[in-house]
Amino acid sequence: MIPFAYQRARTPAEAAAAVARNPDARFIAGGTNLLDLMKLQIETPTQLVDVNGLGLDKIESGPDGGLRIGALVRNTDLAADERVRRDYAVLSRALLAGASGQLRNRATTGGNLLQRTRCPYFYDTRQPCNKRQPGSGCGALAGVSRQNAVIGGTQACIATHPSDMAVAMRALDATVETVQPSGQMRRIPIADFHKLPGNTPQVETTLAHGEFITAVTLPRPVGGVQLYQKVRDRASYAFALVSVAAIVQKDGSGRVALGGVAHKPWRDEAAEAELPRGAQAMAARLLQGAQPTPENAFKVQLAERTLQSVLNQARGQA
């Protein structure tokens, strides 16, 4: 690691202002992603602003019957919360599918959303990566791309977002609450939070530099059978090849978000009208326009089969 300054923030507004003043400053909470990248000198912040003491570690009932989840709630605690397990089971299941027990004990809600969208070429500093070094090219386009995106990618980047939690949040229509460096609050629908790569894949969210996540809110429960299925190369501590977060109602309608296929959690509300017709019809609409590489073309069919498996489970539980 290179030397860096360290500061403990006393309020969310103070944390936001401190990072905003320094273009090379970063927030640190659990550090499960940032510290790894610092060791590899992919991230080289000159200042870390510690936000662990801000008291944002509560899960509270909202006035509309939903939940407000503090940005510093650990993944393990969120997955185990009785209200989450009962009313937002897809979120609990997704969290337990992520990483390892040790990492879930440290990882936070806000940090999980802010994981770097990445692939092996991002980690290998000998290889070109527009995300790590804008303008250098994307090594995955003509290289090893088994894990990479099949939809929403560009010639600049075909990496996939690694978060399981974010896929469930997308299915649940969560909202991200932030404080800006000016002290003003902002609410961002999860659908608008993560960005597709376009020509600037290094810009992964709609947050301004210094804007700090304070909480994630979930709307009132929608019921239904809620499932999360993750297909990966090994049973734990592996990113999804394809994952499906689904909320299926008794009439066959519902919501579906996919992980492992795009630069951000992938959902198309218009495609959900096809859900009562079955997995094939919905997957065809959901992945319309997919442009896989020869190495990951299997993901298109895998997404359909995983969705079919989830729908079969939902019917059995209904």
Coordinates of C-alpha atoms in Angstrom, one line a residue:
M1 CA 0.0 0.0 0.0
I2 CA 1.0 3.6 -0.5
P3 CA 0.8 6.0 2.4
F4 CA -2.5 7.7 3.1
A5 CA -4.1 10.0 5.7
Y6 CA -6.8 8.7 8.0
Q7 CA -9.8 10.6 9.4
R8 CA -12.8 9.5 11.5
A9 CA -16.0 11.3 10.5
R10 CA -18.4 12.5 13.2
T11 CA -21.5 13.0 11.0
P12 CA -22.6 11.9 7.5
A13 CA -22.3 15.5 6.3
E14 CA -18.8 15.8 7.6
A15 CA -17.8 12.6 5.9
A16 CA -19.3 13.8 2.6
A17 CA -17.6 17.1 2.8
A18 CA -14.2 15.6 3.7
V19 CA -14.2 13.3 0.7
A20 CA -15.5 16.0 -1.6
R21 CA -12.5 18.2 -0.8
N22 CA -10.0 15.6 -2.0
P23 CA -10.4 13.9 -5.4
D24 CA -8.3 11.0 -4.1
A25 CA -10.2 10.4 -0.9
R26 CA -12.5 7.4 -0.2
F27 CA -14.9 6.4 2.4
I28 CA -14.1 3.2 4.4
A29 CA -16.5 1.0 6.4
G30 CA -16.0 -2.8 6.2
G31 CA -13.2 -2.4 3.6
T32 CA -13.9 -5.8 2.1
N33 CA -13.4 -4.5 -1.5
L34 CA -11.4 -1.3 -1.1
L35 CA -8.6 -2.8 1.0
D36 CA -8.0 -5.6 -1.5
L37 CA -7.8 -3.0 -4.3
M38 CA -5.4 -0.9 -2.3
K39 CA -3.1 -3.8 -1.7
L40 CA -3.0 -4.3 -5.5
Q41 CA -2.5 -0.5 -6.0
I42 CA -5.6 -0.5 -8.3
E43 CA -7.1 2.0 -5.8
T44 CA -4.6 4.5 -4.5
P45 CA -6.5 6.9 -2.2
T46 CA -4.4 9.5 -0.4
Q47 CA -7.1 9.8 2.3
L48 CA -9.5 7.4 4.0
V49 CA -12.5 8.8 5.8
D50 CA -13.7 6.2 8.4
V51 CA -17.6 6.2 8.6
N52 CA -18.0 3.3 11.1
G53 CA -18.8 5.6 14.0
L54 CA -21.8 7.3 12.5
G55 CA -24.5 5.1 14.0
L56 CA -26.0 4.1 10.7
D57 CA -26.3 0.4 11.7
K58 CA -30.0 0.2 12.5
I59 CA -32.9 -1.5 10.7
E60 CA -36.0 0.5 11.4
S61 CA -39.7 0.1 10.4
G62 CA -40.8 2.9 8.0
P63 CA -44.1 4.9 8.3
D64 CA -45.4 3.2 5.1
G65 CA -44.9 -0.3 6.4
G66 CA -41.5 -0.7 4.7
L67 CA -38.0 -0.9 6.2
R68 CA -35.1 1.7 6.4
I69 CA -31.8 -0.1 6.5
G70 CA -28.8 2.0 7.7
A71 CA -25.8 2.1 5.4
L72 CA -23.6 0.4 8.0
V73 CA -25.8 -2.6 8.7
R74 CA -23.6 -5.6 8.2
N75 CA -24.7 -8.2 5.6
T76 CA -24.9 -10.9 8.2
D77 CA -27.2 -8.9 10.5
L78 CA -29.5 -7.8 7.6
A79 CA -29.9 -11.4 6.4
A80 CA -30.8 -12.6 9.9
D81 CA -33.3 -9.8 10.7
E82 CA -36.7 -11.4 11.4
R83 CA -38.6 -8.7 9.4
V84 CA -36.3 -9.2 6.4
R85 CA -36.6 -13.0 6.5
R86 CA -40.4 -12.8 6.8
D87 CA -41.3 -10.0 4.4
Y88 CA -38.3 -9.6 2.1
A89 CA -37.1 -13.2 1.8
V90 CA -35.4 -12.6 -1.6
L91 CA -33.1 -10.2 0.1
S92 CA -32.1 -12.5 2.9
R93 CA -31.5 -15.4 0.5
A94 CA -29.4 -13.2 -1.8
L95 CA -27.2 -12.0 1.1
L96 CA -26.6 -15.5 2.2
A97 CA -25.5 -16.5 -1.3
G98 CA -22.8 -13.8 -1.3
A99 CA -19.1 -14.2 -0.5
S100 CA -18.3 -16.0 2.8
G101 CA -19.5 -15.8 6.4
Q102 CA -16.4 -13.9 7.4
L103 CA -16.9 -11.3 4.7
R104 CA -20.6 -11.0 5.4
N105 CA -19.7 -10.2 9.0
R106 CA -17.8 -7.1 7.8
A107 CA -19.5 -6.0 4.6
T108 CA -22.0 -3.2 4.9
T109 CA -25.2 -2.4 3.1
G110 CA -23.8 0.8 1.5
G111 CA -20.4 -0.8 0.7
N112 CA -22.1 -3.8 -1.0
L113 CA -23.9 -1.5 -3.4
L114 CA -20.6 0.3 -4.1
Q115 CA -18.5 -2.8 -5.0
R116 CA -16.5 -2.2 -8.1
T117 CA -18.0 -3.8 -11.2
R118 CA -15.1 -5.9 -12.3
C119 CA -13.6 -8.9 -14.1
P120 CA -10.2 -10.6 -14.1
Y121 CA -8.7 -7.9 -16.4
F122 CA -9.5 -5.2 -13.9
Y123 CA -7.3 -7.0 -11.3
D124 CA -4.4 -7.7 -13.6
T125 CA -2.5 -4.5 -14.0
R126 CA -0.5 -5.9 -16.9
Q127 CA -3.6 -6.1 -19.0
P128 CA -5.7 -3.3 -20.6
C129 CA -8.8 -2.2 -18.7
N130 CA -10.8 1.0 -19.4
K131 CA -12.2 0.8 -15.9
R132 CA -8.8 0.8 -14.3
Q133 CA -7.1 3.0 -16.8
P134 CA -9.5 4.9 -19.1
G135 CA -8.6 4.7 -22.8
S136 CA -6.4 1.6 -22.4
G137 CA -8.9 -0.8 -24.0
C138 CA -10.9 -3.8 -22.8
G139 CA -8.8 -7.0 -22.6
A140 CA -11.9 -9.2 -22.1
L141 CA -13.4 -8.4 -25.5
A142 CA -10.9 -10.7 -27.2
G143 CA -9.7 -12.6 -24.1
V144 CA -11.2 -14.7 -21.4
S145 CA -14.8 -13.7 -21.0
R146 CA -16.6 -16.6 -19.4
Q147 CA -17.7 -14.5 -16.4
N148 CA -18.5 -11.3 -18.4
A149 CA -21.7 -9.5 -19.5
V150 CA -24.0 -10.7 -22.3
I151 CA -26.1 -7.6 -22.3
G152 CA -25.7 -3.9 -21.8
G153 CA -22.0 -4.0 -22.4
T154 CA -20.0 -1.9 -24.9
Q155 CA -16.7 -1.9 -26.7
A156 CA -15.4 -0.1 -23.6
C157 CA -16.3 -2.7 -21.0
I158 CA -18.2 -6.0 -20.5
A159 CA -17.6 -6.5 -16.8
T160 CA -20.5 -7.6 -14.5
H161 CA -21.6 -6.2 -11.2
P162 CA -20.7 -8.7 -8.5
S163 CA -23.3 -7.9 -5.8
D164 CA -26.0 -10.5 -5.0
M165 CA -27.7 -8.0 -2.6
A166 CA -28.1 -5.4 -5.3
V167 CA -30.0 -7.8 -7.5
A168 CA -32.5 -8.5 -4.8
M169 CA -32.8 -4.8 -4.0
R170 CA -33.6 -4.2 -7.7
A171 CA -36.4 -6.7 -7.6
L172 CA -37.7 -5.0 -4.4
D173 CA -37.7 -1.5 -5.9
A174 CA -35.4 -0.2 -3.1
T175 CA -34.4 3.5 -2.8
V176 CA -30.9 4.7 -1.9
E177 CA -30.7 7.7 0.5
T178 CA -27.6 9.9 0.4
V179 CA -26.2 13.1 1.8
Q180 CA -24.4 15.3 -0.6
P181 CA -21.2 17.4 0.2
S182 CA -23.5 20.4 0.5
G183 CA -25.4 18.7 3.3
Q184 CA -28.5 18.2 1.1
M185 CA -30.3 14.8 1.1
R186 CA -31.1 12.8 -2.0
R187 CA -33.2 9.8 -2.7
I188 CA -32.2 7.6 -5.7
P189 CA -34.4 4.7 -7.0
I190 CA -32.2 1.6 -7.2
A191 CA -33.1 1.4 -10.9
D192 CA -31.2 4.6 -11.5
F193 CA -28.3 4.0 -9.1
H194 CA -25.9 1.8 -11.1
K195 CA -24.9 2.8 -14.6
L196 CA -24.2 0.9 -17.8
P197 CA -20.6 1.3 -19.1
G198 CA -21.2 3.4 -22.2
N199 CA -17.9 5.1 -22.9
T200 CA -17.1 5.8 -19.3
P201 CA -17.0 2.4 -17.5
Q202 CA -15.0 3.8 -14.6
V203 CA -18.2 5.8 -13.6
E204 CA -20.3 3.0 -12.1
T205 CA -23.0 4.9 -10.1
T206 CA -24.9 8.2 -10.3
L207 CA -23.2 9.4 -7.1
A208 CA -21.2 12.6 -7.1
H209 CA -17.7 12.4 -5.6
G210 CA -18.2 12.8 -1.9
E211 CA -21.9 11.9 -1.9
F212 CA -22.4 9.4 1.0
I213 CA -25.0 6.6 1.3
T214 CA -26.8 6.9 4.6
A215 CA -29.5 4.2 4.2
V216 CA -31.5 2.0 1.8
T217 CA -35.3 2.0 2.1
L218 CA -37.6 -0.9 1.1
P219 CA -41.3 -0.2 0.2
R220 CA -44.0 -2.1 2.1
P221 CA -43.9 -5.9 1.5
V222 CA -45.5 -7.2 -1.7
G223 CA -45.9 -10.8 -0.6
G224 CA -45.6 -13.6 -3.0
V225 CA -43.1 -16.4 -3.1
Q226 CA -39.6 -14.8 -3.0
L227 CA -36.6 -16.8 -4.2
Y228 CA -33.0 -16.2 -5.1
Q229 CA -31.0 -18.7 -7.1
K230 CA -27.4 -18.3 -7.9
V231 CA -25.5 -20.5 -10.4
R232 CA -21.7 -20.3 -10.0
D233 CA -18.6 -22.4 -10.6
R234 CA -18.1 -23.4 -7.0
A235 CA -20.5 -23.5 -4.0
S236 CA -19.2 -20.5 -2.1
Y237 CA -17.0 -17.4 -2.5
A238 CA -17.7 -17.1 -6.2
F239 CA -19.5 -14.5 -8.3
A240 CA -22.6 -15.6 -10.2
L241 CA -22.5 -16.8 -13.7
V242 CA -26.2 -16.1 -13.6
S243 CA -28.5 -15.3 -10.7
V244 CA -32.2 -14.8 -10.5
A245 CA -34.1 -12.8 -7.9
A246 CA -37.8 -13.5 -8.3
I247 CA -41.0 -12.5 -6.5
V248 CA -43.9 -14.6 -7.9
Q249 CA -47.6 -14.0 -7.1
K250 CA -50.3 -16.6 -7.0
D251 CA -51.7 -15.4 -10.4
G252 CA -48.2 -16.0 -12.0
S253 CA -47.3 -12.4 -12.3
G254 CA -44.2 -11.1 -10.5
R255 CA -40.9 -9.4 -10.7
V256 CA -37.5 -10.7 -11.9
A257 CA -34.0 -9.3 -11.7
L258 CA -30.9 -11.0 -13.1
G259 CA -27.3 -10.9 -11.8
G260 CA -24.1 -12.0 -13.5
V261 CA -25.3 -10.9 -17.0
A262 CA -24.7 -7.1 -17.1
H263 CA -22.7 -4.2 -15.7
K264 CA -25.5 -3.6 -13.2
P265 CA -28.5 -5.7 -11.8
W266 CA -30.6 -6.4 -14.9
R267 CA -34.4 -5.9 -14.8
D268 CA -36.9 -4.9 -17.5
E269 CA -40.3 -4.2 -16.0
A270 CA -41.9 -4.4 -19.4
A271 CA -40.6 -8.0 -19.8
E272 CA -42.4 -9.0 -16.6
A273 CA -45.7 -9.0 -18.5
E274 CA -44.4 -12.2 -20.1
L275 CA -43.9 -14.0 -16.8
P276 CA -47.3 -15.8 -16.8
R277 CA -46.4 -17.2 -20.2
G278 CA -43.3 -18.9 -18.8
A279 CA -39.6 -18.7 -18.5
Q280 CA -38.8 -19.0 -22.2
A281 CA -41.0 -16.1 -23.2
M282 CA -39.8 -13.9 -20.4
A283 CA -36.1 -14.6 -20.8
A284 CA -36.4 -13.9 -24.5
R285 CA -37.8 -10.5 -23.8
L286 CA -35.5 -9.8 -20.8
L287 CA -32.4 -10.6 -22.8
Q288 CA -33.5 -9.2 -26.1
G289 CA -30.5 -7.6 -27.8
A290 CA -28.0 -9.7 -25.9
Q291 CA -24.5 -9.7 -27.5
P292 CA -22.5 -12.5 -25.8
T293 CA -19.0 -13.5 -26.6
P294 CA -18.2 -17.0 -27.9
E295 CA -17.0 -17.9 -24.4
N296 CA -20.1 -16.8 -22.5
A297 CA -23.0 -17.4 -25.0
F298 CA -24.1 -20.2 -22.7
K299 CA -25.3 -17.6 -20.2
V300 CA -28.3 -16.7 -22.4
Q301 CA -29.7 -20.3 -22.2
L302 CA -28.5 -20.6 -18.6
A303 CA -30.5 -17.6 -17.6
E304 CA -33.7 -19.1 -19.1
R305 CA -33.1 -22.5 -17.4
T306 CA -32.3 -20.8 -14.0
L307 CA -35.5 -18.7 -14.3
Q308 CA -37.5 -21.9 -15.2
S309 CA -36.0 -23.6 -12.1
V310 CA -37.1 -20.6 -9.9
L311 CA -40.6 -20.6 -11.4
N312 CA -40.9 -24.3 -10.7
Q313 CA -39.9 -23.8 -7.1
A314 CA -42.3 -20.9 -6.8
R315 CA -45.2 -23.0 -8.1
G316 CA -44.3 -25.7 -5.7
Q317 CA -44.3 -23.4 -2.7
A318 CA -47.5 -21.6 -3.7

